[in-house]
Amino acid sequence: MPVNRRLGVLISGRGSNLQALIDAIATGRLDASIAVVISNRNDAAGLERARAAGIESIVLSHRDFGSRDEYDRALARELRTRGVGLVCLAGFMRLVGTELIEAFPSRILNIHPSLLPAFPGLDAQKQAIDHGVKVSGVTVHLVTAELDGGPIVIQRPVQVMPGDTAESLAERILEEEHRAYPEAVQMILKGGWRLDGRRFVAARAFFITL
Ligand code: GRF
């Protein structure tokens, strides 16, 4: 079954992945619309990107709520009010709790700058450099209660070059993120996929039409 194509994008900062989604929609690579951008920080640069694209943006600070559950309920309310069908976390620096996950079951995506399950959590690119891996990359996954642990939708490898720093690696991974996120969103919206335990099984038709 196809998924409702109204996106809600959650950010905390720069918003370059938000921009990648905006651009993919504008150029027709992604058949969706962004109903709302929500930031938990009022200084997130991504808010300006939303405004420039004429997308409604709101700031919902976690500091104004007594608990994670209350905050997540407020997020769910704002998203539902706007008819959002798919929630895209794009550099949203908050753990998502069960209140939001249960409001959007298998309808929350996250992008992470490593090949999960390697290097979950913060500073994934630095973790990769410190560990000395030769390949890292990008993962887009469905969000579950386990941090960076949900079913994997798309992964893209990025070679670690001799002399790479966390910053230079992060830059190349980011380029790949900007390609992978719109593709993963398109795949989810198209439907036909299923979950087999923790495995995401893509619709065959998706690959045929790529
Ligand atoms: C990206 O590296 C993303 O993978 C991670 O946080 C960063 C957000 O960057 N979850 P931006 O705000 O989208 O530019």
Tab-separated table of C-alpha atoms and ligand atoms in Angstrom:
chain	number	residue	atom	x	y	z
A	1	MET	CA	0.000	0.000	0.000
A	2	PRO	CA	1.455	3.399	-0.899
A	3	VAL	CA	2.271	5.644	2.053
A	4	ASN	CA	0.729	9.125	2.535
A	5	ARG	CA	3.159	11.450	0.775
A	6	ARG	CA	3.079	14.341	3.236
A	7	LEU	CA	6.421	14.496	5.023
A	8	GLY	CA	7.243	15.964	8.412
A	9	VAL	CA	10.960	16.711	8.721
A	10	LEU	CA	12.543	16.994	12.167
A	11	ILE	CA	15.818	18.900	12.492
A	12	SER	CA	18.144	20.376	15.098
A	13	GLY	CA	20.791	22.164	13.054
A	14	ARG	CA	22.278	22.770	9.625
A	15	GLY	CA	19.510	21.046	7.670
A	16	SER	CA	21.490	19.990	4.607
A	17	ASN	CA	19.529	16.727	4.415
A	18	LEU	CA	16.314	18.736	4.652
A	19	GLN	CA	17.647	20.754	1.703
A	20	ALA	CA	18.361	17.537	-0.215
A	21	LEU	CA	14.719	16.505	0.271
A	22	ILE	CA	13.479	19.975	-0.766
A	23	ASP	CA	15.664	19.859	-3.899
A	24	ALA	CA	14.647	16.298	-4.802
A	25	ILE	CA	10.980	17.299	-4.595
A	26	ALA	CA	11.599	20.453	-6.654
A	27	THR	CA	13.337	18.495	-9.423
A	28	GLY	CA	10.754	15.696	-9.452
A	29	ARG	CA	13.075	12.966	-8.158
A	30	LEU	CA	10.933	12.655	-5.054
A	31	ASP	CA	7.166	12.580	-5.393
A	32	ALA	CA	6.187	14.071	-2.020
A	33	SER	CA	5.514	17.317	-0.228
A	34	ILE	CA	6.901	18.634	3.046
A	35	ALA	CA	3.963	19.540	5.276
A	36	VAL	CA	6.046	20.889	8.131
A	37	VAL	CA	9.603	21.231	9.430
A	38	ILE	CA	9.962	20.996	13.199
A	39	SER	CA	13.130	21.968	15.042
A	40	ASN	CA	13.820	21.470	18.730
A	41	ARG	CA	16.210	24.454	18.570
A	42	ASN	CA	15.305	27.966	17.541
A	43	ASP	CA	18.809	28.624	16.163
A	44	ALA	CA	18.743	25.720	13.682
A	45	ALA	CA	19.980	26.960	10.297
A	46	GLY	CA	17.603	24.500	8.659
A	47	LEU	CA	14.665	26.698	9.711
A	48	GLU	CA	15.834	29.322	7.234
A	49	ARG	CA	16.000	26.684	4.477
A	50	ALA	CA	12.363	25.791	5.198
A	51	ARG	CA	11.312	29.450	5.113
A	52	ALA	CA	13.178	30.028	1.853
A	53	ALA	CA	11.298	27.097	0.330
A	54	GLY	CA	7.949	28.376	1.623
A	55	ILE	CA	7.489	25.439	3.985
A	56	GLU	CA	5.820	25.894	7.364
A	57	SER	CA	8.363	25.558	10.144
A	58	ILE	CA	7.869	25.487	13.875
A	59	VAL	CA	10.155	25.342	16.889
A	60	LEU	CA	9.181	22.906	19.583
A	61	SER	CA	11.768	23.019	22.320
A	62	HIS	CA	12.124	19.935	24.498
A	63	ARG	CA	12.967	22.341	27.321
A	64	ASP	CA	9.335	23.457	27.446
A	65	PHE	CA	8.123	19.970	28.341
A	66	GLY	CA	8.353	18.073	31.599
A	67	SER	CA	9.238	14.679	30.151
A	68	ARG	CA	10.255	12.891	26.952
A	69	ASP	CA	6.765	11.400	26.689
A	70	GLU	CA	5.137	14.828	26.888
A	71	TYR	CA	7.519	16.181	24.265
A	72	ASP	CA	6.962	13.231	21.951
A	73	ARG	CA	3.184	13.535	22.340
A	74	ALA	CA	3.421	17.202	21.356
A	75	LEU	CA	5.525	16.293	18.300
A	76	ALA	CA	3.003	13.614	17.291
A	77	ARG	CA	0.146	16.109	17.692
A	78	GLU	CA	1.809	18.750	15.488
A	79	LEU	CA	2.617	16.158	12.819
A	80	ARG	CA	-0.853	14.598	12.837
A	81	THR	CA	-2.611	17.974	12.719
A	82	ARG	CA	-0.840	18.583	9.418
A	83	GLY	CA	-1.729	15.190	7.963
A	84	VAL	CA	1.854	13.919	7.947
A	85	GLY	CA	2.255	10.322	6.730
A	86	LEU	CA	6.011	9.897	7.011
A	87	VAL	CA	8.391	11.478	9.512
A	88	CYS	CA	11.986	12.084	8.382
A	89	LEU	CA	14.599	12.727	11.036
A	90	ALA	CA	17.303	14.881	9.464
A	91	GLY	CA	19.949	15.650	12.043
A	92	PHE	CA	17.365	15.659	14.842
A	93	MET	CA	19.516	15.403	17.950
A	94	ARG	CA	16.917	13.861	20.245
A	95	LEU	CA	16.173	10.271	21.117
A	96	VAL	CA	12.734	9.442	19.810
A	97	GLY	CA	10.549	7.762	22.431
A	98	THR	CA	7.722	5.255	22.253
A	99	GLU	CA	5.003	7.938	22.175
A	100	LEU	CA	6.190	9.136	18.769
A	101	ILE	CA	7.165	5.691	17.482
A	102	GLU	CA	3.719	4.314	18.320
A	103	ALA	CA	2.017	7.316	16.728
A	104	PHE	CA	3.902	6.593	13.460
A	105	PRO	CA	4.649	2.870	13.434
A	106	SER	CA	7.229	2.020	10.719
A	107	ARG	CA	6.704	5.569	9.464
A	108	ILE	CA	9.772	7.290	10.917
A	109	LEU	CA	13.037	7.353	8.983
A	110	ASN	CA	16.475	8.397	10.139
A	111	ILE	CA	19.751	8.969	8.310
A	112	HIS	CA	23.020	8.072	10.002
A	113	PRO	CA	26.581	8.740	8.781
A	114	SER	CA	28.025	5.203	9.095
A	115	LEU	CA	27.319	1.694	7.937
A	116	LEU	CA	25.218	0.538	10.862
A	117	PRO	CA	25.452	-1.400	13.095
A	118	ALA	CA	29.006	0.007	13.140
A	119	PHE	CA	29.377	3.317	14.960
A	120	PRO	CA	25.896	4.205	16.226
A	121	GLY	CA	25.290	7.352	18.268
A	122	LEU	CA	27.239	10.601	18.151
A	123	ASP	CA	30.336	11.402	16.061
A	124	ALA	CA	30.020	8.364	13.815
A	125	GLN	CA	32.613	9.714	11.367
A	126	LYS	CA	35.185	10.252	14.146
A	127	GLN	CA	34.420	6.784	15.503
A	128	ALA	CA	35.173	5.384	12.028
A	129	ILE	CA	38.492	7.263	11.744
A	130	ASP	CA	39.527	6.322	15.290
A	131	HIS	CA	38.727	2.678	14.625
A	132	GLY	CA	40.727	2.700	11.400
A	133	VAL	CA	38.053	1.240	9.106
A	134	LYS	CA	38.728	1.437	5.360
A	135	VAL	CA	35.078	1.818	4.387
A	136	SER	CA	32.313	3.699	6.123
A	137	GLY	CA	29.162	5.189	4.644
A	138	VAL	CA	25.520	6.049	5.061
A	139	THR	CA	22.536	4.200	6.482
A	140	VAL	CA	18.884	5.143	6.193
A	141	HIS	CA	16.769	3.109	8.592
A	142	LEU	CA	13.328	2.917	10.126
A	143	VAL	CA	13.292	4.196	13.682
A	144	THR	CA	12.610	1.858	16.564
A	145	ALA	CA	13.187	2.286	20.289
A	146	GLU	CA	16.767	1.022	19.836
A	147	LEU	CA	19.158	3.906	19.055
A	148	ASP	CA	20.200	3.685	15.369
A	149	GLY	CA	19.046	0.064	15.468
A	150	GLY	CA	15.905	-0.114	13.293
A	151	PRO	CA	15.427	-1.997	10.002
A	152	ILE	CA	17.883	-0.823	7.333
A	153	VAL	CA	16.295	0.638	4.192
A	154	ILE	CA	19.377	1.772	2.225
A	155	GLN	CA	23.139	1.705	2.793
A	156	ARG	CA	25.830	3.363	0.696
A	157	PRO	CA	29.552	2.779	1.206
A	158	VAL	CA	32.104	5.596	1.283
A	159	GLN	CA	35.816	4.800	1.025
A	160	VAL	CA	38.065	6.088	3.809
A	161	MET	CA	41.136	7.666	2.147
A	162	PRO	CA	44.641	7.780	3.604
A	163	GLY	CA	44.984	11.079	5.461
A	164	ASP	CA	41.231	11.453	5.977
A	165	THR	CA	40.152	13.308	9.101
A	166	ALA	CA	36.739	13.021	10.723
A	167	GLU	CA	35.868	16.285	8.941
A	168	SER	CA	37.010	15.284	5.450
A	169	LEU	CA	35.304	11.908	5.761
A	170	ALA	CA	32.123	13.579	7.048
A	171	GLU	CA	32.094	15.826	3.972
A	172	ARG	CA	32.230	12.915	1.526
A	173	ILE	CA	29.693	10.926	3.521
A	174	LEU	CA	27.378	13.942	3.474
A	175	GLU	CA	27.403	14.021	-0.343
A	176	GLU	CA	26.279	10.411	-0.320
A	177	GLU	CA	23.645	11.180	2.353
A	178	HIS	CA	22.098	13.777	0.085
A	179	ARG	CA	21.630	11.169	-2.649
A	180	ALA	CA	20.549	8.330	-0.386
A	181	TYR	CA	17.909	10.088	1.715
A	182	PRO	CA	15.554	11.154	-1.100
A	183	GLU	CA	15.912	7.681	-2.642
A	184	ALA	CA	15.029	5.958	0.606
A	185	VAL	CA	12.043	8.249	1.151
A	186	GLN	CA	10.842	7.545	-2.390
A	187	MET	CA	11.191	3.817	-1.759
A	188	ILE	CA	9.144	4.002	1.437
A	189	LEU	CA	6.440	6.131	-0.166
A	190	LYS	CA	6.112	3.826	-3.129
A	191	GLY	CA	5.066	0.987	-0.831
A	192	GLY	CA	5.228	-2.708	-1.620
A	193	TRP	CA	8.014	-3.272	0.901
A	194	ARG	CA	7.648	-5.330	4.028
A	195	LEU	CA	9.433	-6.103	7.241
A	196	ASP	CA	10.646	-9.624	7.874
A	197	GLY	CA	11.676	-9.484	11.506
A	198	ARG	CA	14.287	-6.754	11.557
A	199	ARG	CA	14.947	-7.048	7.829
A	200	PHE	CA	13.503	-4.477	5.432
A	201	VAL	CA	12.516	-6.249	2.228
A	202	ALA	CA	12.198	-3.814	-0.677
A	203	ALA	CA	9.534	-4.219	-3.360
A	204	ARG	CA	10.983	-5.902	-6.473
A	205	ALA	CA	9.234	-3.324	-8.640
A	206	PHE	CA	11.307	-0.571	-7.058
A	207	PHE	CA	14.511	-1.945	-8.534
A	208	ILE	CA	12.931	-2.571	-11.916
A	209	THR	CA	11.804	1.067	-12.207
A	210	LEU	CA	15.043	2.585	-10.887
B	1	GRF	C1	23.994	14.144	9.126
B	1	GRF	O1	25.329	13.711	9.060
B	1	GRF	C2	23.078	13.005	9.491
B	1	GRF	O2	23.497	11.775	8.973
B	1	GRF	C3	23.158	12.978	10.994
B	1	GRF	O3	23.233	14.337	11.384
B	1	GRF	C4	23.783	15.099	10.296
B	1	GRF	C5	22.773	16.160	9.991
B	1	GRF	O4	23.239	17.075	9.029
B	1	GRF	N1	22.034	12.274	11.576
B	1	GRF	P1	22.228	18.111	8.379
B	1	GRF	O5	21.600	18.898	9.533
B	1	GRF	O6	21.193	17.354	7.611
B	1	GRF	O7	23.077	18.978	7.511
